[in-house]
Short mmCIF file of C-alpha atoms in Angstrom, two decimals:
data_model
loop_
_atom_site.label_atom_id
_atom_site.label_comp_id
_atom_site.label_asym_id
_atom_site.label_seq_id
_atom_site.Cartn_x
_atom_site.Cartn_y
_atom_site.Cartn_z
CA MET A 1 149.66 146.08 53.47
CA GLN A 2 146.61 144.71 51.62
CA LEU A 3 143.78 147.27 51.56
CA TYR A 4 141.72 145.90 48.67
CA ASN A 5 140.21 142.65 47.38
CA THR A 6 142.52 140.39 45.40
CA LEU A 7 139.87 137.78 44.47
CA SER A 8 136.84 138.11 42.21
CA ALA A 9 133.36 137.33 43.54
CA GLU A 10 133.37 134.07 41.57
CA GLU A 11 136.72 132.96 43.02
CA ARG A 12 135.58 133.86 46.52
CA ALA A 13 132.35 131.84 46.09
CA ILE A 14 134.39 128.78 45.13
CA MET A 15 136.67 129.20 48.13
CA ILE A 16 133.65 129.47 50.45
CA ASP A 17 132.12 126.31 48.98
CA ASP A 18 135.42 124.43 49.21
CA ALA A 19 135.90 125.48 52.84
CA GLY A 20 132.46 124.09 53.75
CA LYS A 21 132.26 126.26 56.89
CA GLN A 22 129.13 127.90 58.25
CA ARG A 23 129.00 131.68 57.73
CA LEU A 24 126.79 134.18 59.54
CA THR A 25 125.12 137.16 57.90
CA LEU A 26 124.91 140.09 60.31
CA SER A 27 124.60 143.86 60.49
CA PHE A 28 125.41 146.64 62.92
CA TYR A 29 125.78 150.39 63.12
CA ALA A 30 127.02 153.06 65.50
CA TYR A 31 126.80 156.83 65.45
CA ALA A 32 130.01 158.36 66.79
CA LYS A 33 132.50 161.14 66.08
CA ILE A 34 135.28 159.62 63.96
CA GLN A 35 138.14 162.09 63.41
CA ASP A 36 139.93 160.24 60.60
CA PRO A 37 137.47 158.01 58.64
CA LYS A 38 140.15 157.06 56.07
CA LYS A 39 142.52 155.63 58.70
CA PHE A 40 139.59 154.01 60.48
CA ARG A 41 138.59 152.37 57.18
CA ASP A 42 142.09 151.06 56.48
CA ASP A 43 142.52 149.66 59.99
CA LEU A 44 139.20 147.81 59.75
CA PHE A 45 140.08 146.34 56.35
CA VAL A 46 143.37 144.91 57.61
CA ALA A 47 141.77 143.40 60.72
CA TRP A 48 138.69 141.98 58.98
CA ASN A 49 140.49 140.66 55.92
CA LYS A 50 142.53 138.39 58.24
CA LEU A 51 139.27 136.89 59.55
CA ASP A 52 137.79 136.24 56.08
CA ALA A 53 135.07 138.79 56.85
CA LEU A 54 133.12 140.03 53.83
CA GLY A 55 130.50 142.70 53.42
CA ARG A 56 129.49 146.23 52.51
CA ILE A 57 130.50 148.87 55.05
CA TYR A 58 130.23 152.66 55.07
CA VAL A 59 132.22 154.87 57.45
CA ALA A 60 132.01 158.62 57.93
CA ASN A 61 132.73 161.30 60.50
CA GLU A 62 129.34 160.42 62.03
CA GLY A 63 129.93 156.67 62.49
CA ILE A 64 129.77 153.24 60.82
CA ASN A 65 127.09 151.24 59.00
CA ALA A 66 127.91 147.60 58.19
CA GLN A 67 126.26 144.55 56.62
CA MET A 68 128.59 141.55 56.69
CA SER A 69 129.24 137.83 56.30
CA ILE A 70 131.49 136.26 58.97
CA PRO A 71 132.75 132.67 59.38
CA GLU A 72 130.93 131.43 62.46
CA GLU A 73 134.19 130.18 63.97
CA ASN A 74 135.65 133.71 63.73
CA LEU A 75 132.73 135.51 65.37
CA GLU A 76 134.40 136.10 68.74
CA ALA A 77 137.62 137.26 67.11
CA PHE A 78 135.53 139.63 65.00
CA ARG A 79 133.86 141.02 68.14
CA GLU A 80 137.32 141.69 69.55
CA THR A 81 138.16 143.90 66.54
CA LEU A 82 135.12 146.03 67.43
CA GLU A 83 135.92 146.22 71.14
CA VAL A 84 139.13 148.09 70.27
CA TYR A 85 136.93 151.17 69.77
CA ASN A 86 135.10 152.61 72.78
CA PHE A 87 132.00 153.52 70.79
CA MET A 88 131.58 149.88 69.67
CA LYS A 89 132.09 148.15 73.01
CA GLY A 90 129.12 145.84 73.58
CA ILE A 91 127.58 146.76 70.24
CA ARG A 92 124.54 144.72 69.16
CA LEU A 93 125.13 142.50 66.11
CA ASN A 94 121.89 141.82 64.27
CA GLU A 95 122.06 138.25 62.94
CA ALA A 96 120.03 137.55 59.81
CA VAL A 97 116.82 135.53 60.00
CA GLU A 98 118.08 133.41 57.08
CA HIS A 99 121.84 132.90 56.73
CA ASP A 100 123.42 132.43 53.30
CA ASP A 101 127.10 131.59 52.76
CA HIS A 102 127.09 133.77 49.62
CA SER A 103 125.28 136.82 51.03
CA PHE A 104 128.46 138.85 50.44
CA LEU A 105 131.42 137.90 48.26
CA LYS A 106 133.74 140.89 48.73
CA LEU A 107 134.92 143.09 51.58
CA THR A 108 134.04 146.65 50.60
CA ILE A 109 134.61 149.50 53.07
CA LYS A 110 133.88 152.97 51.71
CA VAL A 111 134.37 156.41 53.24
CA ARG A 112 131.24 158.54 52.81
CA ASP A 113 130.10 162.00 53.89
CA LYS A 114 127.40 160.33 56.01
CA ILE A 115 126.59 156.71 56.87
CA VAL A 116 122.91 157.46 56.09
CA ALA A 117 122.30 160.18 53.51
CA ASP A 118 119.67 162.51 54.99
CA GLY A 119 119.89 165.68 52.89
CA LEU A 120 120.18 167.78 56.07
CA ASN A 121 122.56 170.68 56.53
CA ASP A 122 121.47 171.78 60.01
CA GLU A 123 124.47 172.07 62.36
CA THR A 124 122.14 172.35 65.40
CA PHE A 125 120.71 168.87 64.72
CA ASP A 126 122.10 166.39 67.28
CA VAL A 127 121.98 162.85 65.85
CA THR A 128 122.64 161.34 69.27
CA ASP A 129 119.48 162.85 70.87
CA ILE A 130 117.30 159.90 69.89
CA GLY A 131 113.85 158.58 70.71
CA VAL A 132 112.94 155.77 73.08
CA HIS A 133 114.05 152.27 72.01
CA LEU A 134 111.32 149.62 72.10
CA LYS A 135 111.83 145.87 72.20
CA ALA A 136 109.44 143.59 70.29
CA LYS A 137 106.93 143.12 73.14
CA GLU A 138 106.85 146.86 73.90
CA PHE A 139 106.54 147.64 70.20
CA ASN A 140 103.54 145.29 69.86
CA GLU A 141 101.89 146.91 72.87
CA ILE A 142 102.30 150.49 71.68
CA LEU A 143 100.87 149.56 68.28
CA GLU A 144 97.60 148.74 70.07
CA ASP A 145 97.38 152.30 71.46
CA PRO A 146 94.88 154.36 69.38
CA ASN A 147 97.15 157.39 69.85
CA THR A 148 100.01 155.69 68.01
CA ILE A 149 101.12 156.54 64.49
CA VAL A 150 103.59 154.01 63.07
CA VAL A 151 105.85 155.01 60.17
CA ASP A 152 107.98 152.82 57.90
CA PHE A 153 111.23 154.68 57.14
CA ARG A 154 112.27 152.35 54.34
CA ASN A 155 111.81 152.77 50.59
CA HIS A 156 108.79 151.73 48.50
CA TYR A 157 110.42 148.58 47.11
CA GLU A 158 111.16 147.43 50.67
CA SER A 159 107.75 148.07 52.23
CA GLU A 160 105.95 146.59 49.22
CA VAL A 161 106.95 143.02 50.14
CA GLY A 162 106.56 143.38 53.91
CA HIS A 163 105.60 145.93 56.57
CA PHE A 164 103.83 146.39 59.88
CA LYS A 165 100.06 146.48 59.55
CA ASN A 166 98.50 149.96 59.37
CA ALA A 167 101.90 151.62 58.97
CA ILE A 168 102.42 154.79 56.95
CA THR A 169 104.65 153.66 54.07
CA PRO A 170 105.97 156.68 52.12
CA ASP A 171 106.23 156.15 48.36
CA VAL A 172 109.89 157.18 48.26
CA GLU A 173 113.13 155.87 46.77
CA THR A 174 115.51 157.34 49.35
CA PHE A 175 115.51 157.92 53.10
CA ARG A 176 116.14 161.63 52.64
CA GLU A 177 112.83 161.99 50.76
CA SER A 178 110.79 160.54 53.61
CA LEU A 179 111.86 163.00 56.35
CA PRO A 180 110.15 166.16 54.98
CA ILE A 181 107.12 164.17 53.78
CA ILE A 182 106.40 162.67 57.21
CA ASN A 183 107.25 165.94 58.96
CA GLU A 184 104.65 167.82 56.92
CA GLN A 185 102.06 165.05 57.17
CA LEU A 186 102.25 164.91 60.99
CA GLN A 187 102.68 168.62 61.80
CA ASN A 188 99.44 168.69 63.81
CA HIS A 189 100.38 165.71 65.99
CA LYS A 190 103.62 166.81 67.63
CA GLU A 191 102.22 166.50 71.14
CA ASP A 192 99.08 164.33 71.05
CA LYS A 193 100.38 161.20 69.24
CA ASN A 194 103.03 158.55 69.77
CA LEU A 195 105.31 158.73 66.75
CA VAL A 196 106.61 155.17 66.39
CA MET A 197 109.05 154.27 63.64
CA TYR A 198 110.91 151.27 62.24
CA CYS A 199 113.34 150.27 59.50
CA THR A 200 115.43 147.21 58.56
CA GLY A 201 118.10 147.22 61.28
CA GLY A 202 117.51 150.46 63.17
CA ILE A 203 120.06 152.82 61.63
CA ARG A 204 117.62 154.93 59.62
CA CYS A 205 115.22 155.21 62.58
CA GLU A 206 118.07 156.21 64.87
CA LYS A 207 118.60 159.29 62.74
CA ALA A 208 114.88 159.82 62.04
CA SER A 209 113.95 159.74 65.73
CA ALA A 210 116.60 162.38 66.50
CA TYR A 211 115.35 164.47 63.57
CA PHE A 212 111.72 164.41 64.74
CA LYS A 213 112.71 165.26 68.30
CA HIS A 214 114.64 168.17 66.81
CA GLN A 215 111.44 169.16 64.97
CA GLY A 216 109.52 169.35 68.24
CA PHE A 217 107.77 165.97 68.42
CA LYS A 218 107.33 165.01 72.08
CA ASN A 219 106.64 161.26 72.07
CA VAL A 220 109.13 159.63 69.71
CA TYR A 221 109.84 155.89 69.73
CA GLN A 222 111.78 153.48 67.52
CA LEU A 223 111.97 149.70 67.11
CA GLU A 224 115.27 148.62 68.65
CA GLY A 225 117.37 146.72 66.12
CA GLY A 226 114.72 147.13 63.44
CA ILE A 227 112.79 144.34 61.75
CA ILE A 228 115.78 141.97 61.96
CA ASN A 229 115.93 142.10 65.75
CA TYR A 230 112.12 142.12 66.02
CA ALA A 231 111.89 138.84 64.09
CA LYS A 232 114.45 137.24 66.38
CA GLN A 233 112.66 138.39 69.54
CA ILE A 234 109.16 137.30 68.54
CA GLU A 235 110.49 133.82 67.77
CA GLU A 236 112.42 133.58 71.05
CA GLU A 237 109.54 134.91 73.16
CA GLY A 238 106.64 133.32 71.27
CA LEU A 239 105.07 136.71 70.40
CA GLU A 240 102.58 137.49 67.66
CA SER A 241 104.19 139.03 64.59
CA LYS A 242 102.63 142.39 63.78
CA PHE A 243 104.92 142.45 60.74
CA ILE A 244 103.53 140.72 57.66
CA GLY A 245 105.52 139.36 54.71
CA LYS A 246 109.20 139.55 53.82
CA ASN A 247 111.98 141.84 55.01
CA PHE A 248 113.98 143.28 52.09
CA VAL A 249 117.76 143.14 52.66
CA PHE A 250 120.63 144.76 50.77
CA ASP A 251 122.75 141.70 50.02
CA ASN A 252 122.63 138.91 47.46
CA ARG A 253 119.56 137.37 49.15
CA LEU A 254 117.38 140.47 48.52
CA GLY A 255 115.01 139.36 51.28
CA GLU A 256 114.40 137.16 54.28
CA ARG A 257 110.98 135.78 55.18
CA ILE A 258 109.41 136.93 58.45
CA THR A 259 105.95 135.42 57.92
CA GLU A 260 104.67 133.07 55.22
CA ASP A 261 102.30 135.75 53.90
CA ILE A 262 102.88 137.04 50.36
CA ILE A 263 101.40 140.53 50.11
CA SER A 264 102.82 141.74 46.78
CA GLN A 265 102.50 140.79 43.12
CA CYS A 266 104.76 139.91 40.22
CA HIS A 267 105.19 143.23 38.44
CA GLN A 268 104.78 141.56 35.05
CA CYS A 269 101.82 139.17 35.39
CA GLY A 270 100.19 140.08 38.71
CA LYS A 271 100.62 136.66 40.33
CA PRO A 272 101.22 136.77 44.12
CA CYS A 273 104.98 137.01 44.49
CA ASP A 274 107.58 138.78 46.66
CA ASN A 275 110.88 137.75 45.04
CA HIS A 276 112.98 140.68 43.83
CA THR A 277 115.33 140.39 40.88
CA ASN A 278 117.58 142.71 38.88
CA CYS A 279 117.01 142.98 35.14
CA GLU A 280 119.46 140.77 33.21
CA ASN A 281 120.32 143.67 30.92
CA ASP A 282 123.34 145.29 32.58
CA GLY A 283 122.39 148.57 30.93
CA CYS A 284 119.13 148.53 32.90
CA HIS A 285 119.64 146.49 36.08
CA LEU A 286 116.15 147.52 37.26
CA LEU A 287 115.12 146.04 40.61
CA PHE A 288 111.61 144.59 40.39
CA ILE A 289 109.41 141.70 41.55
CA GLN A 290 109.30 138.72 39.17
CA CYS A 291 107.72 135.27 39.57
CA ASP A 292 109.41 132.07 38.38
CA GLU A 293 107.18 131.79 35.29
CA CYS A 294 107.95 135.34 34.12
CA LYS A 295 111.61 134.85 35.02
CA THR A 296 111.72 131.91 32.59
CA ALA A 297 109.64 133.54 29.86
CA MET A 298 111.42 136.92 30.07
CA GLU A 299 114.86 135.46 30.82
CA ASN A 300 115.21 137.64 33.92
CA CYS A 301 114.40 140.83 31.99
CA CYS A 302 111.96 143.59 32.90
CA SER A 303 110.82 144.30 29.32
CA THR A 304 110.88 142.95 25.76
CA GLU A 305 113.33 145.74 24.92
CA CYS A 306 115.80 144.45 27.49
CA LEU A 307 115.12 140.88 26.35
CA ASP A 308 116.18 141.84 22.81
CA ILE A 309 119.31 143.55 24.11
CA ILE A 310 120.63 140.56 26.09
CA HIS A 311 120.49 138.49 22.88
CA MET A 312 122.85 140.92 21.14
CA PRO A 313 126.60 140.27 21.04
CA LEU A 314 128.30 141.66 24.14
CA VAL A 315 130.19 144.30 22.14
CA ASP A 316 126.87 145.73 20.91
CA GLN A 317 125.43 145.73 24.43
CA VAL A 318 128.42 147.72 25.67
CA ARG A 319 128.07 150.16 22.75
CA LEU A 320 124.40 150.82 23.58
CA ARG A 321 125.15 151.86 27.15
CA THR A 322 128.37 153.77 26.53
CA GLY A 323 128.11 157.30 27.84
CA LYS A 324 124.78 156.71 29.58
CA GLN A 325 124.00 156.57 33.28
CA VAL A 326 122.93 152.96 33.60
CA GLY A 327 122.73 150.02 35.93
CA ASN A 328 122.37 150.48 39.67
CA LYS A 329 123.42 154.13 39.31
CA VAL A 330 119.88 154.83 38.12
CA PHE A 331 117.61 155.21 41.15
CA ARG A 332 114.29 154.05 39.70
CA LYS A 333 113.89 150.76 41.47
CA GLY A 334 110.67 148.99 40.53
CA LYS A 335 109.30 151.92 38.53
CA SER A 336 108.92 151.42 34.80
CA ASP A 337 106.06 151.74 32.30
CA SER A 338 106.80 148.13 31.30
CA LEU A 339 105.77 146.86 34.75
CA LYS A 340 101.98 146.67 34.59
CA PHE A 341 101.41 145.39 38.12
CA LYS A 342 103.61 147.77 40.09
CA HIS A 343 101.25 149.55 42.51
CA SER A 344 103.60 151.95 44.24
CA GLY A 345 102.07 153.31 47.42
CA GLU A 346 99.08 150.93 47.30
CA LEU A 347 100.18 148.31 49.79
CA GLN A 348 98.41 145.21 51.08
CA ASP A 349 97.76 144.49 54.75
CA THR A 350 96.32 141.06 53.98
CA ALA A 351 97.97 138.05 52.38
CA LEU A 352 97.44 137.30 48.69
CA ALA A 353 99.04 133.86 49.03
CA THR A 354 101.13 131.72 51.38
CA ALA A 355 104.78 131.04 50.66
CA ALA A 356 106.07 127.49 50.44
CA LYS A 357 108.29 126.50 53.34
CA PRO A 358 111.90 126.98 52.18
CA ALA A 359 114.56 124.37 52.64
CA ASP A 360 117.26 125.29 55.15
CA ILE A 361 120.07 126.64 52.97
CA ARG A 362 122.61 125.45 55.55
CA GLN A 363 121.60 121.85 54.89
CA LYS A 364 122.47 121.96 51.19
CA VAL A 365 125.00 119.41 50.01
CA LYS A 366 128.13 121.21 48.94
CA ILE A 367 129.20 120.49 45.37
CA LYS A 368 132.96 120.60 44.95
CA LYS A 369 133.66 122.35 41.70
CA ALA A 370 136.44 124.08 39.80
CA LEU A 371 135.87 127.11 37.58
CA LEU A 372 136.46 126.36 33.89
CA GLY A 373 135.25 129.46 32.08
CA LYS A 374 132.23 131.50 31.10
CA ALA A 375 129.34 131.52 28.65
CA GLU A 376 129.77 133.49 25.43
CA HIS A 377 126.65 132.74 23.39
CA TYR A 378 123.58 130.52 23.13
CA TYR A 379 122.19 129.37 19.78
CA VAL A 380 118.49 129.06 20.55
CA LYS A 381 117.34 126.96 17.57
CA ALA A 382 120.25 124.50 17.76
CA LYS A 383 120.24 124.51 21.60
CA VAL A 384 124.02 124.88 21.60
CA GLY A 385 126.08 126.91 24.04
CA GLN A 386 129.46 128.51 23.41
CA PHE A 387 131.96 128.89 26.24
CA THR A 388 135.49 130.20 26.65
CA VAL A 389 137.81 127.84 28.56
CA GLU A 390 139.91 130.02 30.89
CA ASN A 391 141.35 127.99 33.77
CA GLN A 392 141.96 124.32 32.94
CA THR A 393 141.34 121.68 30.28
CA LEU A 394 137.88 120.26 29.56
CA GLN A 395 137.47 116.66 28.40
CA ILE A 396 134.76 114.35 27.10
CA GLY A 397 133.18 112.54 30.03
CA ASP A 398 133.66 115.45 32.46
CA LYS A 399 130.72 116.20 34.71
CA ILE A 400 130.08 119.93 34.40
CA LEU A 401 127.90 122.52 36.07
CA ILE A 402 126.52 125.68 34.47
CA SER A 403 125.59 128.31 37.04
CA GLY A 404 124.00 131.75 36.95
CA PRO A 405 121.42 133.93 38.75
CA THR A 406 118.65 133.01 36.29
CA THR A 407 119.89 129.64 35.04
CA GLY A 408 120.36 128.33 38.57
CA GLU A 409 122.70 125.34 38.84
CA GLN A 410 122.41 122.80 36.01
CA GLU A 411 124.55 119.65 35.79
CA LEU A 412 125.53 117.83 32.58
CA VAL A 413 127.89 115.07 31.49
CA LEU A 414 129.86 116.20 28.45
CA ASP A 415 129.63 113.61 25.65
CA LYS A 416 130.46 115.73 22.59
CA MET A 417 132.09 119.11 21.92
CA ILE A 418 133.37 121.22 19.05
CA VAL A 419 136.50 123.41 18.99
CA ASP A 420 137.42 125.47 15.88
CA GLY A 421 134.74 123.71 13.84
CA ALA A 422 136.01 120.20 14.57
CA GLU A 423 134.87 117.60 17.05
CA THR A 424 137.47 116.95 19.74
CA THR A 425 137.97 115.11 23.04
CA THR A 426 139.89 117.89 24.80
CA ALA A 427 139.54 121.68 25.00
CA ASN A 428 142.51 123.66 26.30
CA ILE A 429 142.84 127.02 28.01
CA GLY A 430 141.92 129.79 25.55
CA ASP A 431 139.71 127.58 23.36
CA LYS A 432 136.14 128.51 22.48
CA VAL A 433 134.12 125.35 22.82
CA THR A 434 130.52 124.61 21.80
CA PHE A 435 128.29 121.74 22.88
CA GLU A 436 124.61 120.96 23.23
CA VAL A 437 122.84 122.52 26.21
CA PRO A 438 119.15 121.57 26.62
CA PHE A 439 118.31 124.80 28.47
CA ARG A 440 118.78 128.52 27.89
CA ILE A 441 122.07 129.97 29.15
CA ARG A 442 123.04 133.62 29.72
CA LEU A 443 126.20 135.68 29.25
CA SER A 444 126.61 135.93 33.02
CA ASP A 445 126.69 132.12 33.46
CA LYS A 446 129.84 130.36 34.65
CA LEU A 447 131.09 126.92 33.59
CA TYR A 448 132.46 124.60 36.29
CA LYS A 449 133.92 121.09 36.39
CA ILE A 450 132.48 118.97 39.22
CA VAL A 451 135.43 117.34 40.94
CA ASN A 452 133.87 115.31 43.78
#
């Protein structure tokens, strides 16, 4: 019985491209009493793996939290796998505002202590005793009430690029930090104010609304389905969007646009920008906002120190981070002395710029390609790249594609290459090949042969 991934993310991406089928990005959650989370996890993996479902899912004794990518043609079959469980019958699936075939490239289901870490150890707290759910129209109406206090229960790097106007946006890095902060801040308003809350898809507010009812707040409300469902409803019903900017999401897209307003800045130069990136240095991996110009100049790095590190041989990079807590294990997203324009807690309610209308990603022409190998080094002065050939032969005249998160997708026709110091017409599996590349490549870049 297969209970784990057998393909790498790169191999899965190729399979998705070759299949050419529309995929849907969606999310859902449910609080419920699950007696055996491990068995529940294994059963879900078997059922979903058969449907080519991918995503990041957490299960615990208190329920399930899932963000996923599903082939559109398998959606009904996927729903049937949920209907097996009474607590997920008729569950709402939040479809993304912007679908992306590569939003998830693996199926990861993890058993956790809780599906949303809250830092609470109160056995009298009933997570199912929640506040009143509000649809988009009702949410807009209650925001107009002068007795309403609206709170964003997301983290600072999420609210920075988009939030509801006049919302309280705690400067926190985790959900568990926000609960005591808001509780203390609103102690004098337990009975005279409407406490209205929102988050990305509703799961954090579901727990927060129960917590604040437990704390004695009388009028507790939450946005049903979060920002994702709100965006869908305002479009369907022609409502005004009280949300401004972009909704941060926890998949490869890192955000989906709700309005065309850009309310944040590039953390390096201060230009209006709301595109998140992770530092190219794997020993840092800092999440921050970076414009296209700084992305090019800094090669996807957050600092000159990280820029120097990515130019080192890979063995030296690994040595530098050995024994240290690095990468996405370090919870300091968007906070670094190197980022001069990070204004944590000082958020805009007015647009700094207007975003260009994006092309529909579903209309992109699929390029049929076969993985050849990966980048090993780039000689800046000579503008020569070195690659390891891993999967099939490479020949003069082949049309190739070099792809990576910073490099993008760059096509070339190979007219000359060197193997073992000598010019050759064919490179075989295991060869290290060098050839001219008129743009900067990175160690994370992949080399493909275009076959269509």
